[in-house]
Amino acid sequence: MSIDTVVLDVDGTLVDSVYARTLAWKAAFREVGIEVPSHRIHRAIGMGGDRVVAHLAGDAVAHGVGDEVRRRHREYFERLLPDITATDGAAELLEHLRQYQFQVVVASSGEPDLTSRLLELVDGGPALVQRIVWSSPSIATKPAPDLFQAALQQVGGTEAIVIGDSVWDTQAARAAGLACLAVRTGGFDDAELLANGATAVYEDPRELLKAPELSV
C-alpha cells in the first residue's frame, strides 16, 4: 500500500526546542525542591508532557506536585521561545511534502497553544499543515500509538509514515504499525533510534529531502 500521509512531530523535529525544554523542566523541578539530572530530562523530551514528571521523579511526586511542575515548566519554556528557531530545512521539507501531494499532519504530545506557536516559527508552517492532532482523554500521549493512529484516521489516510526525533516517536510509530524516519535533532544516537523502531536516520529535515520514501 502506497504512503499518502506524513505525520510529523514538532518539538525537536521541525523546531530546535529540545534543549530549551530540558532547561525548563530542570528549573521547574528545582523550584519544587527536586533535583533531576539534565541528561535524564533530555532523554524524556518527546514523551507526553503528562508523563514526564512521573517518568523522572516517580508517581508520588507526580501526584503531589505534578501540576505545579508542569505549570512552572511552561512558564520557563515560554521565556525561552524567542531563542527557538526552526530546524535546518524544516520549511523546505513541508513544502516538499505538499509538492508530492502527501497529506501533512502534525501529531503532538505537547500543549496545543504552544505547539501552534512553535509551528509558526517554521516559515509557512501553519499553511503547509493540513491537520494538527493533539492528545485528549481518549487519545493517549507518546509513546502510546494513539496520536499517530488518530492522525491517519482524521485525514482519511490509508498508509502513513512518521517523522520524529526521539525514541518516543519511534516507539509510538512502531506500536501503531507505521514506518518512522528519524532525525538526529533530538539528540538521540542512530543506534538507539533504530533499535526503538526507526527505519532510517537522517541528520535533519534538510537531509530528509533526499529520503526516497518522501518522493513517491
XYZ file of N, CA and C in Angstrom:
648
model
N 0.849 -1.197 0.000
C 0.000 0.000 0.000
C 0.882 1.243 0.000
N 0.614 2.195 -0.887
C 1.469 3.368 -1.011
C 1.170 4.376 0.089
N 2.188 5.135 0.460
C 2.070 6.137 1.516
C 1.339 7.364 0.979
N 0.304 7.792 1.687
C -0.403 9.011 1.283
C -0.399 10.083 2.366
N 0.116 9.748 3.551
C 0.081 10.673 4.688
C 1.423 10.694 5.397
N 1.881 11.879 5.750
C 3.095 12.025 6.548
C 2.715 12.691 7.867
N 3.069 12.036 8.964
C 2.752 12.537 10.301
C 4.042 13.029 10.943
N 4.052 14.278 11.363
C 5.265 14.899 11.894
C 5.127 15.302 13.346
N 6.232 15.178 14.056
C 6.390 15.774 15.368
C 6.868 17.220 15.167
N 6.655 18.074 16.158
C 7.111 19.468 16.065
C 8.348 19.699 16.930
N 8.212 19.515 18.247
C 9.325 19.745 19.174
C 10.514 18.869 18.821
N 11.619 19.500 18.471
C 12.829 18.758 18.172
C 12.936 18.302 16.741
N 11.823 18.237 16.028
C 11.832 17.797 14.632
C 11.762 18.994 13.692
N 10.730 19.800 13.829
C 10.587 20.993 12.996
C 11.166 22.238 13.653
N 11.288 22.222 14.988
C 11.893 23.359 15.688
C 12.943 22.854 16.678
N 13.979 23.642 16.859
C 15.122 23.264 17.698
C 14.841 23.627 19.154
N 13.965 22.841 19.777
C 13.451 23.198 21.099
C 13.804 22.209 22.201
N 14.500 21.133 21.874
C 14.730 20.068 22.852
C 15.496 20.560 24.073
N 16.537 21.341 23.844
C 17.356 21.761 24.978
C 16.696 22.886 25.767
N 15.844 23.665 25.113
C 15.028 24.636 25.854
C 14.048 23.900 26.754
N 13.459 22.832 26.250
C 12.562 22.015 27.074
C 13.324 21.436 28.266
N 14.529 20.967 28.026
C 15.344 20.382 29.097
C 15.605 21.409 30.193
N 16.012 22.606 29.801
C 16.282 23.664 30.776
C 15.021 24.037 31.546
N 13.879 24.088 30.851
C 12.630 24.477 31.509
C 12.185 23.428 32.530
N 12.287 22.151 32.186
C 11.943 21.104 33.150
C 12.915 21.113 34.331
N 14.194 21.320 34.047
C 15.202 21.361 35.109
C 14.845 22.441 36.135
N 14.546 23.639 35.649
C 14.203 24.748 36.535
C 12.905 24.480 37.288
N 11.925 23.888 36.604
C 10.634 23.624 37.236
C 10.773 22.622 38.380
N 11.528 21.548 38.170
C 11.752 20.570 39.237
C 12.509 21.203 40.405
N 13.506 21.987 40.075
C 14.327 22.584 41.126
C 13.485 23.499 42.012
N 12.535 24.212 41.431
C 11.728 25.154 42.206
C 10.803 24.464 43.206
N 10.527 23.187 42.990
C 9.721 22.458 43.981
C 10.608 21.564 44.845
N 11.924 21.801 44.760
C 12.859 21.111 45.637
C 13.324 19.752 45.172
N 13.223 19.486 43.878
C 13.633 18.184 43.341
C 14.722 18.395 42.304
N 15.840 17.719 42.484
C 16.935 17.803 41.523
C 16.889 16.586 40.594
N 16.750 16.847 39.320
C 16.772 15.783 38.314
C 17.913 16.080 37.356
N 18.835 15.137 37.135
C 19.964 15.383 36.235
C 19.495 15.758 34.827
N 20.189 16.707 34.241
C 19.792 17.203 32.923
C 19.788 16.115 31.865
N 20.729 15.180 31.949
C 20.785 14.149 30.906
C 19.557 13.254 30.954
N 18.999 13.047 32.161
C 17.782 12.249 32.261
C 16.586 13.025 31.717
N 16.554 14.324 31.976
C 15.463 15.143 31.448
C 15.503 15.141 29.923
N 16.702 15.340 29.380
C 16.834 15.357 27.918
C 16.252 14.105 27.285
N 16.514 12.968 27.889
C 16.066 11.700 27.320
C 14.555 11.503 27.457
N 13.911 12.325 28.268
C 12.455 12.245 28.408
C 11.726 13.170 27.445
N 12.457 14.084 26.808
C 11.815 15.032 25.902
C 11.278 14.279 24.690
N 10.027 14.509 24.402
C 9.378 13.816 23.292
C 8.243 12.937 23.755
N 8.292 12.494 25.003
C 7.141 11.785 25.538
C 6.089 12.820 25.948
N 4.876 12.358 26.174
C 3.815 13.283 26.542
C 4.138 14.063 27.795
N 3.821 15.352 27.806
C 4.097 16.181 28.961
C 3.394 15.692 30.218
N 2.291 14.960 30.038
C 1.575 14.417 31.182
C 2.304 13.239 31.815
N 3.315 12.700 31.124
C 4.053 11.539 31.615
C 5.410 11.896 32.228
N 5.905 13.085 31.925
C 7.296 13.421 32.230
C 7.594 13.392 33.737
N 6.735 13.989 34.542
C 7.023 14.098 35.976
C 7.121 12.715 36.612
N 6.163 11.858 36.343
C 6.196 10.509 36.912
C 7.389 9.723 36.384
N 7.692 9.882 35.107
C 8.810 9.167 34.499
C 10.135 9.549 35.150
N 10.296 10.835 35.468
C 11.566 11.317 36.002
C 11.651 11.287 37.521
N 10.530 11.458 38.195
C 10.580 11.611 39.655
C 9.671 10.656 40.410
N 8.918 9.820 39.711
C 8.087 8.841 40.387
C 6.640 9.268 40.548
N 5.790 8.282 40.790
C 4.354 8.543 40.889
C 3.999 9.432 42.076
N 4.704 9.268 43.202
C 4.372 10.061 44.388
C 4.570 11.549 44.116
N 5.667 11.899 43.458
C 5.926 13.301 43.104
C 4.884 13.785 42.104
N 4.565 12.937 41.138
C 3.580 13.324 40.127
C 2.230 13.629 40.758
N 1.816 12.797 41.706
C 0.537 13.026 42.369
C 0.588 14.246 43.291
N 1.751 14.485 43.894
C 1.860 15.575 44.859
C 2.046 16.942 44.236
N 2.991 17.060 43.308
C 3.321 18.377 42.752
C 3.385 18.371 41.227
N 2.846 17.333 40.600
C 2.929 17.229 39.142
C 2.367 18.430 38.413
N 1.192 18.883 38.821
C 0.582 20.037 38.152
C 1.437 21.284 38.312
N 2.024 21.453 39.497
C 2.870 22.626 39.741
C 4.138 22.576 38.898
N 4.736 21.407 38.801
C 5.945 21.275 37.975
C 5.620 21.579 36.519
N 4.515 21.055 36.025
C 4.130 21.319 34.634
C 3.849 22.801 34.398
N 3.208 23.442 35.373
C 2.929 24.878 35.233
C 4.223 25.675 35.172
N 5.149 25.359 36.060
C 6.422 26.082 36.073
C 7.239 25.796 34.815
N 7.179 24.560 34.334
C 7.872 24.226 33.087
C 7.369 25.106 31.946
N 6.064 25.246 31.855
C 5.502 26.062 30.791
C 5.978 27.512 30.903
N 5.986 28.055 32.121
C 6.413 29.441 32.309
C 7.857 29.623 31.856
N 8.733 28.713 32.263
C 10.134 28.824 31.868
C 10.301 28.643 30.369
N 9.579 27.694 29.808
C 9.713 27.438 28.375
C 9.259 28.636 27.560
N 8.188 29.282 27.988
C 7.708 30.457 27.251
C 8.753 31.577 27.241
N 9.531 31.681 28.317
C 10.590 32.699 28.342
C 11.679 32.397 27.317
N 11.831 31.126 26.974
C 12.877 30.728 26.037
C 12.422 30.726 24.584
N 11.135 30.931 24.353
C 10.606 30.887 22.986
C 11.330 31.825 22.014
N 11.714 33.041 22.432
C 12.394 33.919 21.483
C 13.724 33.372 20.969
N 14.300 32.403 21.676
C 15.584 31.843 21.262
C 15.441 30.578 20.425
N 14.220 30.112 20.224
C 13.989 28.874 19.485
C 13.796 29.188 18.001
N 14.414 28.393 17.157
C 14.306 28.577 15.712
C 13.886 27.261 15.056
N 13.488 27.350 13.810
C 13.175 26.146 13.046
C 14.458 25.344 12.827
N 14.319 24.034 12.741
C 15.471 23.206 12.398
C 15.810 23.411 10.927
N 17.037 23.106 10.563
C 17.503 23.344 9.199
C 16.682 22.521 8.201
N 16.061 23.210 7.271
C 15.298 22.546 6.221
C 13.857 22.255 6.573
N 13.383 22.699 7.747
C 12.019 22.369 8.160
C 10.976 22.902 7.176
N 11.093 24.166 6.792
C 10.120 24.751 5.870
C 10.187 24.069 4.505
N 11.399 23.814 4.047
C 11.564 23.158 2.748
C 10.979 21.750 2.759
N 11.106 21.069 3.885
C 10.539 19.728 3.989
C 9.016 19.771 3.872
N 8.378 20.692 4.587
C 6.923 20.799 4.499
C 6.483 21.141 3.080
N 7.202 22.028 2.422
C 6.873 22.393 1.041
C 7.041 21.179 0.120
N 8.096 20.423 0.359
C 8.381 19.222 -0.432
C 7.239 18.208 -0.286
N 6.773 18.003 0.929
C 5.709 17.032 1.173
C 4.418 17.444 0.480
N 4.096 18.727 0.516
C 2.883 19.190 -0.159
C 3.044 19.097 -1.674
N 4.263 19.369 -2.164
C 4.521 19.271 -3.603
C 4.253 17.855 -4.111
N 4.616 16.874 -3.282
C 4.397 15.477 -3.656
C 3.018 14.984 -3.233
N 2.177 15.912 -2.825
C 0.760 15.674 -2.549
C 0.501 14.685 -1.406
N 1.414 14.673 -0.437
C 1.138 13.942 0.790
C 0.169 14.750 1.646
N -0.655 14.073 2.403
C -1.401 14.737 3.462
C -0.437 14.939 4.626
N -0.307 16.164 5.092
C 0.677 16.502 6.119
C -0.055 16.782 7.425
N 0.244 15.969 8.435
C -0.434 16.075 9.724
C 0.606 16.196 10.832
N 0.404 17.142 11.724
C 1.238 17.269 12.919
C 0.552 16.530 14.059
N 1.305 15.693 14.752
C 0.787 14.978 15.928
C 1.677 15.339 17.105
N 1.090 15.973 18.101
C 1.892 16.500 19.195
C 1.380 16.072 20.553
N 2.329 15.667 21.420
C 2.002 15.379 22.813
C 2.146 16.626 23.681
N 2.491 17.755 23.071
C 2.691 18.992 23.816
C 1.405 19.772 24.012
N 1.529 20.940 24.654
C 0.384 21.803 24.896
C -0.096 22.382 23.570
N -1.399 22.329 23.272
C -1.890 22.754 21.961
C -1.464 24.162 21.547
N -1.624 25.157 22.448
C -1.297 26.519 22.027
C 0.195 26.704 21.824
N 1.012 26.047 22.660
C 2.459 26.147 22.484
C 2.897 25.451 21.202
N 2.283 24.319 20.898
C 2.612 23.627 19.653
C 2.311 24.517 18.457
N 1.180 25.198 18.485
C 0.819 26.097 17.391
C 1.819 27.240 17.268
N 2.259 27.775 18.389
C 3.243 28.866 18.357
C 4.586 28.375 17.841
N 4.958 27.165 18.202
C 6.212 26.611 17.696
C 6.134 26.382 16.188
N 5.004 25.898 15.719
C 4.849 25.662 14.279
C 4.947 26.965 13.495
N 4.535 28.067 14.108
C 4.628 29.372 13.446
C 6.070 29.817 13.243
N 7.012 29.188 13.972
C 8.428 29.512 13.792
C 8.981 28.947 12.492
N 8.258 28.018 11.898
C 8.648 27.446 10.605
C 8.000 28.279 9.507
N 8.784 28.826 8.619
C 8.274 29.710 7.579
C 7.166 29.018 6.784
N 5.972 29.576 6.856
C 4.832 28.991 6.147
C 4.274 27.745 6.785
N 4.758 27.389 7.966
C 4.386 26.131 8.602
C 2.895 25.887 8.738
N 2.157 26.810 9.370
C 0.721 26.565 9.567
C -0.035 26.335 8.257
N 0.345 27.030 7.197
C -0.363 26.893 5.926
C -0.027 25.585 5.215
N 1.110 24.990 5.554
C 1.559 23.774 4.870
C 1.109 22.501 5.578
N 0.476 22.665 6.740
C -0.004 21.519 7.512
C -1.518 21.440 7.389
N -2.024 20.269 7.045
C -3.462 20.116 6.855
C -4.224 19.901 8.162
N -3.588 19.298 9.128
C -4.277 18.987 10.375
C -3.269 18.918 11.510
N -3.679 19.356 12.696
C -2.883 19.167 13.908
C -3.699 18.293 14.852
N -3.096 17.232 15.338
C -3.778 16.311 16.246
C -3.079 16.365 17.595
N -3.858 16.612 18.647
C -3.312 16.654 19.995
C -3.869 15.502 20.818
N -3.230 15.273 21.934
C -3.737 14.258 22.846
C -5.019 14.761 23.507
N -5.786 13.833 24.047
C -7.037 14.145 24.736
C -7.308 12.982 25.684
N -8.365 13.052 26.479
C -8.660 11.916 27.351
C -8.786 10.590 26.600
N -9.187 10.655 25.324
C -9.349 9.430 24.544
C -8.155 9.146 23.622
N -7.193 10.070 23.573
C -6.011 9.892 22.723
C -4.780 10.038 23.614
N -4.168 8.928 23.957
C -3.022 8.938 24.867
C -1.795 9.543 24.204
N -0.908 10.098 25.032
C 0.310 10.720 24.525
C 1.386 9.675 24.232
N 2.394 10.109 23.487
C 3.522 9.226 23.167
C 4.274 8.819 24.445
N 4.710 7.549 24.496
C 4.935 6.605 23.398
C 3.755 5.720 23.020
N 2.550 5.994 23.507
C 1.381 5.258 23.041
C 1.156 5.558 21.559
N 0.573 4.650 20.809
C 0.387 4.855 19.371
C -0.803 5.725 19.009
N -1.598 6.124 20.006
C -2.892 6.760 19.748
C -2.822 7.986 18.840
N -1.842 8.869 19.093
C -1.748 10.110 18.320
C -1.539 9.834 16.840
N -0.665 8.906 16.540
C -0.374 8.618 15.138
C -1.550 7.911 14.472
N -2.211 7.049 15.204
C -3.402 6.397 14.662
C -4.505 7.413 14.408
N -4.680 8.350 15.356
C -5.706 9.377 15.194
C -5.387 10.297 14.017
N -4.105 10.604 13.835
C -3.700 11.470 12.724
C -4.092 10.850 11.387
N -3.847 9.568 11.240
C -4.175 8.877 9.996
C -5.685 8.835 9.785
N -6.406 8.559 10.851
C -7.861 8.452 10.754
C -8.516 9.791 10.430
N -7.996 10.867 11.023
C -8.664 12.169 10.878
C -8.558 12.749 9.478
N -7.557 12.322 8.714
C -7.451 12.802 7.331
C -7.872 11.725 6.336
N -8.361 10.605 6.849
C -8.810 9.540 5.964
C -7.690 8.893 5.179
N -6.487 8.884 5.766
C -5.349 8.290 5.075
C -5.411 6.768 5.086
N -4.714 6.168 4.145
C -4.661 4.706 4.085
C -3.354 4.154 4.627
N -2.274 4.910 4.451
C -0.972 4.477 4.958
C -0.128 5.711 5.241
N 0.561 5.710 6.394
C 1.339 6.887 6.784
C 2.777 6.510 7.085
N 3.621 7.516 7.023
C 4.981 7.405 7.521
C 5.169 8.524 8.538
N 5.866 8.231 9.617
C 6.069 9.183 10.703
C 7.465 9.790 10.601
N 7.587 11.069 10.925
C 8.887 11.732 11.029
C 9.015 12.272 12.445
N 10.051 11.835 13.160
C 10.250 12.273 14.535
C 11.713 12.315 14.907
N 11.987 12.729 16.145
C 13.378 12.934 16.556
C 13.758 12.192 17.823
N 12.813 11.488 18.443
C 13.101 10.845 19.722
C 12.683 9.381 19.699
N 13.160 8.638 20.697
C 12.744 7.240 20.802
C 11.256 7.136 21.121
N 10.678 8.191 21.686
C 9.244 8.175 21.984
C 8.440 8.239 20.695
N 8.955 8.951 19.705
C 8.306 8.968 18.392
C 8.435 7.607 17.711
N 9.638 7.051 17.735
C 9.850 5.782 17.040
C 9.072 4.648 17.710
N 9.026 4.656 19.025
C 8.262 3.630 19.733
C 6.773 3.733 19.426
N 6.255 4.964 19.413
C 4.837 5.164 19.124
C 4.508 4.733 17.703
N 5.405 5.065 16.765
C 5.185 4.664 15.377
C 5.180 3.146 15.245
N 6.146 2.509 15.883
C 6.215 1.047 15.815
C 4.967 0.414 16.404
N 4.491 0.948 17.539
C 3.281 0.419 18.164
C 2.053 0.609 17.272
N 2.086 1.674 16.444
C 0.978 1.940 15.527
C 1.114 1.166 14.221
N 2.233 0.451 14.056
C 2.463 -0.299 12.835
C 2.875 0.569 11.663
N 3.531 1.720 11.962
C 3.925 2.670 10.923
C 5.442 2.781 10.826
N 5.937 2.987 9.629
C 7.357 3.263 9.439
C 7.678 4.636 10.008
N 8.918 4.817 10.461
C 9.320 6.099 11.049
C 10.704 6.492 10.572
N 10.794 7.667 9.978
C 12.077 8.266 9.628
C 12.469 9.190 10.771
N 13.673 9.007 11.308
C 14.106 9.807 12.455
C 15.169 10.807 12.040
N 15.197 11.929 12.750
C 16.253 12.918 12.567
C 17.047 13.033 13.863
N 18.299 13.452 13.737
C 19.200 13.499 14.894
C 19.017 14.755 15.733
N 18.112 15.632 15.346
C 17.963 16.922 16.005
C 17.420 16.815 17.427
N 16.957 15.630 17.828
C 16.516 15.435 19.202
C 17.633 15.027 20.135
N 18.812 14.729 19.580
C 19.952 14.381 20.412
C 20.098 12.905 20.720
N 19.296 12.040 20.090
C 19.440 10.596 20.260
C 20.366 10.057 19.180
N 21.147 9.011 19.533
C 22.071 8.476 18.535
C 21.364 7.496 17.600
N 22.007 7.244 16.473
C 21.404 6.424 15.424
C 21.028 5.040 15.930
N 21.945 4.395 16.651
C 21.714 3.019 17.085
C 20.468 2.921 17.956
N 20.291 3.887 18.835
C 19.140 3.851 19.729
C 17.841 4.108 18.975
N 17.865 5.045 18.055
C 16.672 5.325 17.263
C 16.279 4.107 16.431
N 17.263 3.471 15.819
C 16.980 2.289 15.004
C 16.487 1.126 15.857
N 17.089 0.957 17.030
C 16.684 -0.138 17.917
C 15.261 0.056 18.440
N 14.813 1.304 18.473
C 13.478 1.597 19.003
C 12.431 1.797 17.915
N 12.769 1.447 16.672
C 11.740 1.441 15.646
C 11.954 2.309 14.430
N 12.981 3.160 14.414
C 13.219 3.977 13.224
C 13.629 3.085 12.053
N 13.142 3.406 10.868
C 13.531 2.654 9.683
C 14.769 3.251 9.020
N 15.034 4.519 9.294
C 16.242 5.184 8.794
C 16.440 6.446 9.624
N 17.695 6.921 9.666
C 18.026 8.123 10.444
C 18.708 9.136 9.539
N 18.262 10.387 9.627
C 18.812 11.478 8.834
C 19.299 12.585 9.768
N 20.188 13.421 9.264
C 20.763 14.479 10.094
C 19.709 15.472 10.558
N 18.880 15.931 9.626
C 17.907 16.985 9.922
C 16.854 16.995 8.816
N 15.844 17.855 8.913
C 14.828 17.898 7.854
C 15.392 18.159 6.462
N 16.455 18.927 6.362
C 17.019 19.177 5.037
C 17.511 17.883 4.399
N 18.166 17.053 5.182
C 18.644 15.785 4.628
C 17.478 14.854 4.298
N 16.361 15.016 4.995
C 15.180 14.203 4.720
C 14.626 14.443 3.316
N 14.962 15.567 2.721
C 14.516 15.843 1.371
C 15.017 14.772 0.400
N 16.082 14.059 0.782
C 16.648 13.003 -0.063
C 16.013 11.637 0.181
N 15.158 11.541 1.189
C 14.579 10.237 1.538
C 13.703 9.714 0.397
N 13.981 8.528 -0.104
C 13.183 8.003 -1.225
C 11.715 7.816 -0.889
N 11.404 7.545 0.387
C 10.013 7.347 0.784
C 9.171 8.610 0.639
N 9.840 9.775 0.590
C 9.125 11.049 0.558
C 9.090 11.666 -0.845
N 9.467 10.899 -1.833
C 9.497 11.415 -3.205
C 8.789 10.458 -4.158
N 7.718 9.862 -3.657
C 6.985 8.900 -4.492
C 5.557 9.373 -4.713
